CSV table of C-alpha atoms and ligand atoms in Angstrom, one decimal:
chain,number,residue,atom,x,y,z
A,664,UNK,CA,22.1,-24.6,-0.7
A,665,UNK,CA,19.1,-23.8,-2.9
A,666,UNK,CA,20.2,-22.8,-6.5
A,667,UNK,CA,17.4,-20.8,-7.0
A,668,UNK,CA,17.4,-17.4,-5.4
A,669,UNK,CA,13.9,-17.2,-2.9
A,670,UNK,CA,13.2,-13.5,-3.0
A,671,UNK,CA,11.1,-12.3,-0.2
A,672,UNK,CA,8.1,-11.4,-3.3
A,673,UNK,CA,7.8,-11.5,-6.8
A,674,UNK,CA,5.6,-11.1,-9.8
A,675,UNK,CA,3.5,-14.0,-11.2
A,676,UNK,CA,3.2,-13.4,-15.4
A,677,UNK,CA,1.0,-15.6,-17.3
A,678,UNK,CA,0.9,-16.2,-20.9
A,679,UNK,CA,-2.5,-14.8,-21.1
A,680,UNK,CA,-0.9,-11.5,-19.5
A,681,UNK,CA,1.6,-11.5,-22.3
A,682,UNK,CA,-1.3,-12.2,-24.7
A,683,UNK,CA,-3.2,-9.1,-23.4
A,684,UNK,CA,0.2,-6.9,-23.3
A,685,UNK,CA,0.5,-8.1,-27.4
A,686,UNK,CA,-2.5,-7.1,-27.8
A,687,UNK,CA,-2.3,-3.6,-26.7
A,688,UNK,CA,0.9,-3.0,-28.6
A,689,UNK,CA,-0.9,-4.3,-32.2
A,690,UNK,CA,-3.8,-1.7,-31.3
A,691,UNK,CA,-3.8,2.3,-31.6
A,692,UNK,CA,-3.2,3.2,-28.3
A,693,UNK,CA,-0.2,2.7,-26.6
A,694,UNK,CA,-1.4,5.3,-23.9
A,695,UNK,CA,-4.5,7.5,-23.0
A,696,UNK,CA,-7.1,4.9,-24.7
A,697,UNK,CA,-9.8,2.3,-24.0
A,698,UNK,CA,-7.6,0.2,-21.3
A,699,UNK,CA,-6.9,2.6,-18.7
A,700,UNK,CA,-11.4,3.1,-18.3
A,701,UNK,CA,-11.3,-0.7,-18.8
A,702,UNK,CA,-8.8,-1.5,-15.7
A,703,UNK,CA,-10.5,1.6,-13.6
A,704,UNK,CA,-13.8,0.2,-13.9
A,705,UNK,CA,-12.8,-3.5,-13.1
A,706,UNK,CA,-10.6,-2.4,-10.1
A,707,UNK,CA,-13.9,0.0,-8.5
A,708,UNK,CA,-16.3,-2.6,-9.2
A,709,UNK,CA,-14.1,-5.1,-7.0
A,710,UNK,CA,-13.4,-2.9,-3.7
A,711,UNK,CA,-16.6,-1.6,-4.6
A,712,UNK,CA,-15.8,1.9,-5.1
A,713,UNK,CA,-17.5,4.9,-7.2
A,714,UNK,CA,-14.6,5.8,-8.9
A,715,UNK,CA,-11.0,4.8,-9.6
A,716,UNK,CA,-8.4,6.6,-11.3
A,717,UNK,CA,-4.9,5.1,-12.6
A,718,UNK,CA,-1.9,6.7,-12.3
A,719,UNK,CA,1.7,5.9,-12.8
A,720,UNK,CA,2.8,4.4,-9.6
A,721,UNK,CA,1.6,4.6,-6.1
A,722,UNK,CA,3.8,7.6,-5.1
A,723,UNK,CA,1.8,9.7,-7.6
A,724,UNK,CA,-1.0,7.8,-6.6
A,725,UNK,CA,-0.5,9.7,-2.7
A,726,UNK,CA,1.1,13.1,-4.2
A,727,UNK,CA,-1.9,14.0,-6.1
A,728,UNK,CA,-4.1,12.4,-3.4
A,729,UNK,CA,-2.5,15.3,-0.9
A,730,UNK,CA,-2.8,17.8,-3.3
A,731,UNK,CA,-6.1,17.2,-4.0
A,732,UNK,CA,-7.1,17.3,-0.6
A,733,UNK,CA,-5.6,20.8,-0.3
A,734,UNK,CA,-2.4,20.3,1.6
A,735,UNK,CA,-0.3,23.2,1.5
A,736,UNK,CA,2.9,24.5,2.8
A,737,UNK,CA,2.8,24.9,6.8
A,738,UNK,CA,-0.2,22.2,7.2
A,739,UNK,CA,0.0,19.1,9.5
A,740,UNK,CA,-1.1,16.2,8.5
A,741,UNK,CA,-0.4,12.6,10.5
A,742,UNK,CA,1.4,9.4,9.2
A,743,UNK,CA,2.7,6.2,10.6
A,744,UNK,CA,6.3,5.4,10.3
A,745,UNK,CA,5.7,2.0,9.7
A,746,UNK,CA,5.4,2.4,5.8
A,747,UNK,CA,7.5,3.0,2.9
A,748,UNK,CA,9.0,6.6,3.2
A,749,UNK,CA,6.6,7.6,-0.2
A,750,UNK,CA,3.4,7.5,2.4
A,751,UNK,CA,5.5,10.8,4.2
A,752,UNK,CA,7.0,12.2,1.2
A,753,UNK,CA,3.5,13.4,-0.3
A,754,UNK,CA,2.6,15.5,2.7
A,755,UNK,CA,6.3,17.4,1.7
A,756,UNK,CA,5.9,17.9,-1.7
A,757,UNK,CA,3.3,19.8,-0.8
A,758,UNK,CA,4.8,21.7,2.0
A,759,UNK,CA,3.3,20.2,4.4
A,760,UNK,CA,4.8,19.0,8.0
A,761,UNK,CA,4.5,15.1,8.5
A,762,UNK,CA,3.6,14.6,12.4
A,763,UNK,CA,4.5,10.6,13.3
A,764,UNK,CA,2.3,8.3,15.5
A,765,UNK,CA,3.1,5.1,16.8
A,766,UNK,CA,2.0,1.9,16.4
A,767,UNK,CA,0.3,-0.1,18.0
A,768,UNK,CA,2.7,-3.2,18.6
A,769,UNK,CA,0.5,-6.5,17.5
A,770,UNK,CA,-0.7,-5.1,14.6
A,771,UNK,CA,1.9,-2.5,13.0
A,772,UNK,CA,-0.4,-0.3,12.3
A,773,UNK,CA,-1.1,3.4,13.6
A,774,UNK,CA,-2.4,3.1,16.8
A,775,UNK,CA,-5.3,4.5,17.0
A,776,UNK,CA,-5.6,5.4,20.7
A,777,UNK,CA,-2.5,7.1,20.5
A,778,UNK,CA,-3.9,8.5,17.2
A,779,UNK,CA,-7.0,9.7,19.2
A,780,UNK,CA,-4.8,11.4,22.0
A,781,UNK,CA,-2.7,13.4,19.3
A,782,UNK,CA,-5.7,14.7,17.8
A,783,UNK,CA,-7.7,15.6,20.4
A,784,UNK,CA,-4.5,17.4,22.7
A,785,UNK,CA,-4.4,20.4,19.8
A,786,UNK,CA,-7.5,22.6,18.8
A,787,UNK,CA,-9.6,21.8,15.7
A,788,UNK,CA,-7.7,22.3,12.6
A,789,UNK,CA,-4.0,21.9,13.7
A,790,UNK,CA,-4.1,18.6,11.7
A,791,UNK,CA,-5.7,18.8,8.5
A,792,UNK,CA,-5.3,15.1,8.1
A,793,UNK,CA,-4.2,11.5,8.0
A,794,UNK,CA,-2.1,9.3,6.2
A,795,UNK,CA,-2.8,5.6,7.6
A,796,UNK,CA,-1.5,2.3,6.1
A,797,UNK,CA,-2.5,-1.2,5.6
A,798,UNK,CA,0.6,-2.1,6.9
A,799,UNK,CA,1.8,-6.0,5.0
A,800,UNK,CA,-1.8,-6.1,3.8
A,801,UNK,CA,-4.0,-5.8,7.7
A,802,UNK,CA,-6.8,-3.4,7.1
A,803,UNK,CA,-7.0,-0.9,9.6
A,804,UNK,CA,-10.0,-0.2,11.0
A,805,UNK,CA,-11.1,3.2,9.1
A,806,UNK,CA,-14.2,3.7,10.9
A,807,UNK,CA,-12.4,3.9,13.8
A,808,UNK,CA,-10.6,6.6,12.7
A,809,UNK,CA,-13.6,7.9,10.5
A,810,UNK,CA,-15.2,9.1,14.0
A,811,UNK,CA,-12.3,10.5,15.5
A,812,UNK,CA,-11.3,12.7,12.0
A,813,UNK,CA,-15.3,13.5,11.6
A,814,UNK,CA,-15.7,15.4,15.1
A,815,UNK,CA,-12.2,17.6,14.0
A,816,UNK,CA,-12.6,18.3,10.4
A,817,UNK,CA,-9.9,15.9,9.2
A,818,UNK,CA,-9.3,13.7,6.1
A,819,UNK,CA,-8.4,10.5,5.8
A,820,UNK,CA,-6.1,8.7,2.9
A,821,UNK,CA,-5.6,5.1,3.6
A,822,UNK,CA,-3.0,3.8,1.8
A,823,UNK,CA,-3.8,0.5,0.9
A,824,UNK,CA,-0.3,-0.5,-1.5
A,825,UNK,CA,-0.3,-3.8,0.6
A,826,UNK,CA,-3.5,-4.5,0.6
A,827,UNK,CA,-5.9,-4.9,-2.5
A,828,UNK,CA,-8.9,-7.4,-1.5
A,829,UNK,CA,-8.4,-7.2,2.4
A,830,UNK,CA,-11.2,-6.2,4.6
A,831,UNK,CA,-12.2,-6.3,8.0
A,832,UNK,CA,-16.0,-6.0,9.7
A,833,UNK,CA,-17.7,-3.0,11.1
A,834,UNK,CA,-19.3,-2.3,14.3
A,835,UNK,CA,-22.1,-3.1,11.9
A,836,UNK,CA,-21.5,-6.1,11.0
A,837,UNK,CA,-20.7,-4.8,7.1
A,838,UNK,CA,-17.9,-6.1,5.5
A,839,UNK,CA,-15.5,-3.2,4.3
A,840,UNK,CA,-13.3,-3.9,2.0
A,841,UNK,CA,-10.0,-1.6,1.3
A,842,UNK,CA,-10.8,1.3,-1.1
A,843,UNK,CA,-14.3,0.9,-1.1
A,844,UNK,CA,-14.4,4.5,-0.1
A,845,UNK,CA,-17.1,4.0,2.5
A,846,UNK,CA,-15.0,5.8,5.6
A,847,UNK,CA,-11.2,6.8,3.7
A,848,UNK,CA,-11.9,10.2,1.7
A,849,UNK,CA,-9.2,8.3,-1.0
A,850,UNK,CA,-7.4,4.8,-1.2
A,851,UNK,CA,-4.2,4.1,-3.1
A,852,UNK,CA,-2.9,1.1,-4.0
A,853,UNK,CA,0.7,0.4,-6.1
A,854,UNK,CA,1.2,-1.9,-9.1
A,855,UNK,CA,4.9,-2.4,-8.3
A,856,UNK,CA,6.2,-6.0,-9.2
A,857,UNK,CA,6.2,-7.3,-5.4
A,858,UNK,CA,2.8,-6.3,-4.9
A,859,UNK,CA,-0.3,-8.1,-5.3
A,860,UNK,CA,-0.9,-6.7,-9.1
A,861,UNK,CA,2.0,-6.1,-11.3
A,862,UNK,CA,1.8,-3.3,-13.6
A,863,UNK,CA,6.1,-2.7,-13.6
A,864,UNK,CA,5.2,0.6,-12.8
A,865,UNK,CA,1.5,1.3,-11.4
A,866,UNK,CA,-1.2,2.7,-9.0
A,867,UNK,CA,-4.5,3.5,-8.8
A,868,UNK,CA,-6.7,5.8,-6.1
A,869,UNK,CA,-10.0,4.8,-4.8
A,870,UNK,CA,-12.9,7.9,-3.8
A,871,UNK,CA,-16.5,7.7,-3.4
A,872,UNK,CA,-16.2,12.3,-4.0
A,873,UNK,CA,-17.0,12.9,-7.0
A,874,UNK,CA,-15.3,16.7,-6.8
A,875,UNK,CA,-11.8,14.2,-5.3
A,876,UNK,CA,-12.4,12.3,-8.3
A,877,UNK,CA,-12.4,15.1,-11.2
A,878,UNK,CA,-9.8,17.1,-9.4
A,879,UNK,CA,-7.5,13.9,-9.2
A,880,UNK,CA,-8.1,13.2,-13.4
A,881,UNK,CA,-7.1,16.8,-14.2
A,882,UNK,CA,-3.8,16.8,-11.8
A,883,UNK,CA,-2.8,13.1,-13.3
A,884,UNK,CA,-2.9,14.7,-16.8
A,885,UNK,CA,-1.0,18.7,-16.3
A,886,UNK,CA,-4.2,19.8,-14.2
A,887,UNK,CA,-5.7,20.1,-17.9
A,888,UNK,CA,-9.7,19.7,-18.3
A,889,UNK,CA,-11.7,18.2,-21.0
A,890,UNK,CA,-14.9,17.8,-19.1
A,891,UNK,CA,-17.9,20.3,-21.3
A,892,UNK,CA,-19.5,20.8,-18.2
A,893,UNK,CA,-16.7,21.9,-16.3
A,894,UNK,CA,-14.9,24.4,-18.8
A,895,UNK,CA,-15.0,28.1,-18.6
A,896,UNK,CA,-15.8,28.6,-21.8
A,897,UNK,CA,-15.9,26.1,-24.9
A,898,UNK,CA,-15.5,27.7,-28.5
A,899,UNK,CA,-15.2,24.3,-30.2
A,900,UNK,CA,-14.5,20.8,-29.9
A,901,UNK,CA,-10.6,21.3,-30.0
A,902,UNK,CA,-10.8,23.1,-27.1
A,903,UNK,CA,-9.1,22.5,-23.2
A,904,UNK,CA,-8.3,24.1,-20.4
A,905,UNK,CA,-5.6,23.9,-17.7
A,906,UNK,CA,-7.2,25.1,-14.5
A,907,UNK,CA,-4.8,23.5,-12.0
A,908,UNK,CA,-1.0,22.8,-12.2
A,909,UNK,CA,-0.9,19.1,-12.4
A,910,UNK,CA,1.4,16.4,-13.6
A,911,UNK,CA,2.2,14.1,-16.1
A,912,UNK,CA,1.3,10.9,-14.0
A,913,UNK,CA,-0.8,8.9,-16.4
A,914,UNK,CA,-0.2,4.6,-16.9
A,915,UNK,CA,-0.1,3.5,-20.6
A,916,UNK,CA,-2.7,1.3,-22.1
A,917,UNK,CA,0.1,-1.4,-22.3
A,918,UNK,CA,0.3,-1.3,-18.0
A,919,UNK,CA,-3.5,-0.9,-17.8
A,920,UNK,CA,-3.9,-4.8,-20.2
A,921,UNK,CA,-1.4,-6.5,-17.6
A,922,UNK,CA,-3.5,-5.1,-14.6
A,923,UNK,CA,-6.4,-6.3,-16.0
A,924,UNK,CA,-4.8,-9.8,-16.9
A,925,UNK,CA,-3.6,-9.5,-13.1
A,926,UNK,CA,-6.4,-8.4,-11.1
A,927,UNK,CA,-8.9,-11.4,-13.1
A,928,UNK,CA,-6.4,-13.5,-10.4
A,929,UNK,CA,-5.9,-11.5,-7.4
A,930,UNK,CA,-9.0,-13.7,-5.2
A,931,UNK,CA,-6.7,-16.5,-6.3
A,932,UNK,CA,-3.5,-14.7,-5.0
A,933,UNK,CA,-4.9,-13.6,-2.0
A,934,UNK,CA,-6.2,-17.6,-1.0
A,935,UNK,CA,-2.6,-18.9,-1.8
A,936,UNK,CA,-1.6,-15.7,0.2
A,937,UNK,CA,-3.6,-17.0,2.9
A,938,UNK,CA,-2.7,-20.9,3.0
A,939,UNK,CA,1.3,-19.6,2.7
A,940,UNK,CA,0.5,-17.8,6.1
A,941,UNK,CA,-1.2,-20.5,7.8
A,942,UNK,CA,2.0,-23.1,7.1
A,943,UNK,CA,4.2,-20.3,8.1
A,944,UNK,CA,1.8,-20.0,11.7
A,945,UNK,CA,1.5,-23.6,12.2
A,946,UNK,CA,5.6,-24.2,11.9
A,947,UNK,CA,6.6,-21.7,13.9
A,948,UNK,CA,3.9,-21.7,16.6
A,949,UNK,CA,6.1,-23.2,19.2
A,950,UNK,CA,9.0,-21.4,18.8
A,951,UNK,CA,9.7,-18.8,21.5
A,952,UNK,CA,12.5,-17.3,19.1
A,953,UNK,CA,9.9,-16.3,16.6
A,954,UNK,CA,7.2,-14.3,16.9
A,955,UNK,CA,4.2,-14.9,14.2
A,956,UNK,CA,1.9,-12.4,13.2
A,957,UNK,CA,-1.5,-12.1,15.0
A,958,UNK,CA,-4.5,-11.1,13.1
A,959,UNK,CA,-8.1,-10.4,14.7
A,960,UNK,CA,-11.2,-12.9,13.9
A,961,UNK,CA,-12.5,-9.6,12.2
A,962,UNK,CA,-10.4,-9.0,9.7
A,963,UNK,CA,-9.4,-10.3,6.0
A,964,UNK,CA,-5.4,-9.9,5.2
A,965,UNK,CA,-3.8,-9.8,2.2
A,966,UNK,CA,-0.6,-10.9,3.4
A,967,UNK,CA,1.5,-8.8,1.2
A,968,UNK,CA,4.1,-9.5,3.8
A,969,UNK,CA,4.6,-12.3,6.0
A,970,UNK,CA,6.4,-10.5,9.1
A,971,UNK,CA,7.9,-12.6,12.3
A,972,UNK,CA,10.1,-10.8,14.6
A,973,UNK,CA,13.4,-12.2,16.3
A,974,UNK,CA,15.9,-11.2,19.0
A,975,UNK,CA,18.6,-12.3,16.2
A,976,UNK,CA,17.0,-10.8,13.4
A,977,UNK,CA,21.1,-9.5,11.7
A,978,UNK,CA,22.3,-13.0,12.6
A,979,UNK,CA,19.4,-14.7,10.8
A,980,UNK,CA,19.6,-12.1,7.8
A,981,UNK,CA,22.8,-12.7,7.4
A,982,UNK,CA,22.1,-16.2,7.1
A,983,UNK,CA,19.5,-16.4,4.8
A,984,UNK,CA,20.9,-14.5,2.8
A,985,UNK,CA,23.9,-16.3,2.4
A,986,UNK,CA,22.1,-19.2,1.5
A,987,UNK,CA,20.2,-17.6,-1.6
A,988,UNK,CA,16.6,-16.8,0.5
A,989,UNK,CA,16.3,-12.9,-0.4
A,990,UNK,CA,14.4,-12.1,3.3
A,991,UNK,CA,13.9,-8.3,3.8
A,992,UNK,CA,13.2,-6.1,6.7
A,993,UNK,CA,10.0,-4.3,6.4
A,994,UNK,CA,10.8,-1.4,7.5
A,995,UNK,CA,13.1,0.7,9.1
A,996,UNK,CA,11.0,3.8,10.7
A,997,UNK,CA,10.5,6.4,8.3
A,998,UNK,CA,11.0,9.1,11.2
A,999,UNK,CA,14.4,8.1,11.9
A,1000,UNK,CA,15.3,8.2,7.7
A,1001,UNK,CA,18.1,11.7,7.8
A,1002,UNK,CA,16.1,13.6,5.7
A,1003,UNK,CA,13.2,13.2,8.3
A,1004,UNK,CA,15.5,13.7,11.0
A,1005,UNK,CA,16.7,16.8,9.5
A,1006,UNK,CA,13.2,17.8,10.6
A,1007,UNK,CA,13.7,17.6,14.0
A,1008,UNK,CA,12.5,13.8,14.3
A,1009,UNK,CA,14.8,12.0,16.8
A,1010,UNK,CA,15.4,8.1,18.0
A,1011,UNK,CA,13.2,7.3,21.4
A,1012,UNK,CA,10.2,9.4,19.6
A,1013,UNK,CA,8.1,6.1,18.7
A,1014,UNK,CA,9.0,3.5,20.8
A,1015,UNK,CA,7.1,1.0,19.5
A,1016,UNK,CA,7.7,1.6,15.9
A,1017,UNK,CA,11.6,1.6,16.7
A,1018,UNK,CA,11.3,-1.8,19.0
A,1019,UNK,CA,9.4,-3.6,16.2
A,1020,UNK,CA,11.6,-2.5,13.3
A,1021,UNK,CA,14.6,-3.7,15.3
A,1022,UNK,CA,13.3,-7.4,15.0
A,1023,UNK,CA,11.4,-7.7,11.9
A,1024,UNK,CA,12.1,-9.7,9.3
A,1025,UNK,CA,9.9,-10.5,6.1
A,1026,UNK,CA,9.6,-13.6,4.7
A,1027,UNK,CA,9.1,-15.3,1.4
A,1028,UNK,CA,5.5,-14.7,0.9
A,1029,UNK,CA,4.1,-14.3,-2.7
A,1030,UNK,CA,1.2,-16.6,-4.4
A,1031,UNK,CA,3.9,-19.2,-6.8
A,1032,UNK,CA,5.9,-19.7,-4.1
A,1033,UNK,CA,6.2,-23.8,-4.0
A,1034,UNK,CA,5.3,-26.0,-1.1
A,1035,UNK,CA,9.0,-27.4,-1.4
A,1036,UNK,CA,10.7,-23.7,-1.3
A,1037,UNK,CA,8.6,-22.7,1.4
A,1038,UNK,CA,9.1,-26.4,3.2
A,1039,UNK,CA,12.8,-25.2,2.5
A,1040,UNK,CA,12.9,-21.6,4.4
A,1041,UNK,CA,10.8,-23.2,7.3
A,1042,UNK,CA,13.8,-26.0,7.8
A,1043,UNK,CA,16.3,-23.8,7.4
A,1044,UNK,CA,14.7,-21.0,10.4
A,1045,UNK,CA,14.2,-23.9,12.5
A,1046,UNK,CA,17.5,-25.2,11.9
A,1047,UNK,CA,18.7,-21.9,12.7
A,1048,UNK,CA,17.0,-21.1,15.8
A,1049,UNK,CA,17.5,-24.4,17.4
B,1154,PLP,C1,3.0,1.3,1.7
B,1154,PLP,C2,3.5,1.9,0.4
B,1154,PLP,N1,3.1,3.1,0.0
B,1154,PLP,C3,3.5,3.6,-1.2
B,1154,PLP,C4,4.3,2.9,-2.0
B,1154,PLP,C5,4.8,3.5,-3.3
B,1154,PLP,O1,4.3,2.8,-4.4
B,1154,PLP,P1,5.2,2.9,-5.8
B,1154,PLP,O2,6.4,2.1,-5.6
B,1154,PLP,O3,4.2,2.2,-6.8
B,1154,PLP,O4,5.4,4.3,-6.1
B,1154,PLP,C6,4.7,1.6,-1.7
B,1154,PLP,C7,5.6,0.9,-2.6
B,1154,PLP,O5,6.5,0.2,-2.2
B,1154,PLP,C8,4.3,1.1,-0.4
B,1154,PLP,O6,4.7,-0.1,0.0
């Protein structure tokens, strides 16, 4: 057995992250100073957005994205179920009622015929929006959906957690790259450890609006203003308003160093990323137990996951498992999660998104992974399924 434990991701920290963390805590500001512009304007100018505003983690990230976008109690608003549960869970803590749609089964993500169908079967306005994600780091294609969401007055937030760097080409021929707000109203990404950018805690949103972009700063910090030209009145220097109820969901300066210590090596990640995917493809590509992963010639993925399905998926968990590789499942449907079935969400709603999680299986796939450990969880599924 390997001694050390293979986990299915982790963070990679450098000494010159450490450095830039040190840094931070011998300076003034721990929180709300010069890093937090610093790491905003690096991480726009490399999806190649207007504006970026960092936030505490990526589920504030998407709650504040909703409520910025006006979603109130009552309103529909479409989401995959293939996703972490916080993609729903912003549309409810705004009172909102999260309306699934399948996937489409070779990529995992929404599928946007099916997308097309729900939209266009209810009159203008019954959705307000939708919640679409780059599911293990595959852009979806958000022009796509840009036309369908124009012609009824929708919104679109792409929630791009998996995938910092991906992109995929345009019927243009334009490379768009995730969060570059050119067809998503917003983008968020997460800084969590397993992800591409480790902040510990961390996210950021993408926009192109500049309105989306003041009204996100004000709810990140209690919906409070500090912006001359935007005040109702301004008797002094001392002075600020609260105009919106908003939150405490800022990111320290400390966070903000380490993400801009990270995100100097995410092309790096993402090419290492890359080359653990090929190995993965090219062992496994005659293997009718395991299904690989297809991507289309037009796209750039970030491989935050490397996903195969298999008709034994418990029995090869179990396996792993025991023999110290940490493989997860990514995900169970978040439609068939109680509290959403408390909602009147039932199994047999998405059948696609139900087949697929019942043989998914993610595995190691982060940028220090080692030829020999990955050499090792290749034998070891091939030993397996043989
Ligand atoms: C697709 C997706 N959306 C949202 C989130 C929430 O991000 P965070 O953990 O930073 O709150 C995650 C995190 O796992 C995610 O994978």
């Amino acid at each position: 057995m390997y001694m050390k434990k293979i986990s299915y991701g982790r963070q990679y920290i450098t000494d010159e992250d450490i450095e830039a963390v040190v840094k931070v805590l011998n300076s003034d500001y721990l929180t709300q100073g010069p890093k937090i512009p610093e790491f905003e304007d690096a991480f726009a100018k490399k999806v190649g957005a207007k504006h970026a505003i960092a936030v505490s983690n990526g589920t504030s990230a998407l709650h504040i994205s909703a409520l910025s976008l006006g979603v109130k109690t009552g309103d529909n608003v479409i989401v995959t179920p293939m996703t972490f549960v916080a993609s729903a869970n912003c549309v409810r803590y705004c009172g909102g009622n999260v309306c699934f749609c399948d996937i489409d089964p070779d990529t995992f993500l929404i599928d946007i015929n099916k997308l097309r169908q729900m939209i266009t079967s209810k009159p203008k306005g019954y959705y307000k929006g939708v919640i679409f994600v780059d599911f293990a780091g595959y852009p979806v294609d958000s022009e796509a959906i840009r036309s369908i969401c124009n012609d009824y007055g929708m919104w679109m937030i792409e929630d791009a957690c998996h995938a910092p760097g991906a992109y995929f080409i345009d019927s243009k021929g334009n490379k768009q790259m995730a969060g570059n707000g050119v067809y998503s109203d917003l983008t968020v990404f997460s800084f969590h450890p397993v992800k591409h950018i480790a902040t510990g805690e961390g996210g950021m949103i993408t926009t192109n609006d500049d309105d989306l972009y003041y009204k996100l700063r004000c709810l990140r910090s209690h919906g409070i203003c500090q912006d001359n030209n935007r005040l109702t009145r301004c008797p002094g220097n001392w002075y600020y308003e609260m105009q919106d109820l908003g939150f405490n969901y800022r990111i320290t300066d400390i966070q903000c160093a380490l993400g801009i210590s990270q995100l100097k090596r995410l092309d790096w990640s993402l090419q290492r990323r890359q080359a653990i995917a090929a190995k993965y493809n090219e062992a496994f590509k005659n293997i009718s137990q395991i299904k690989t992963p297809k991507v289309a010639k037009n796209v750039f993925h970030a491989y935050h996951l490397y996903v195969i399905q298999t008709e034994k998926r418990k029995e090869l968990f179990d396996y792993m498992r025991s023999i110290n590789i940490f493989v997860q499942v990514h995900y169970e449907p978040v439609h068939l999660m109680p509290y959403y079935k408390n909602l009147g969400n039932k199994e047999g709603d998405l059948p696609v998104a139900e087949n697929y999680s019942k043989h998914c299986f993610s595995l190691p796939m982060y940028p220090t992974l080692t030829d020999e450990e990955q050499e090792y969880v290749i034998e070891k599924i091939l030993e397996f399924v043989k």
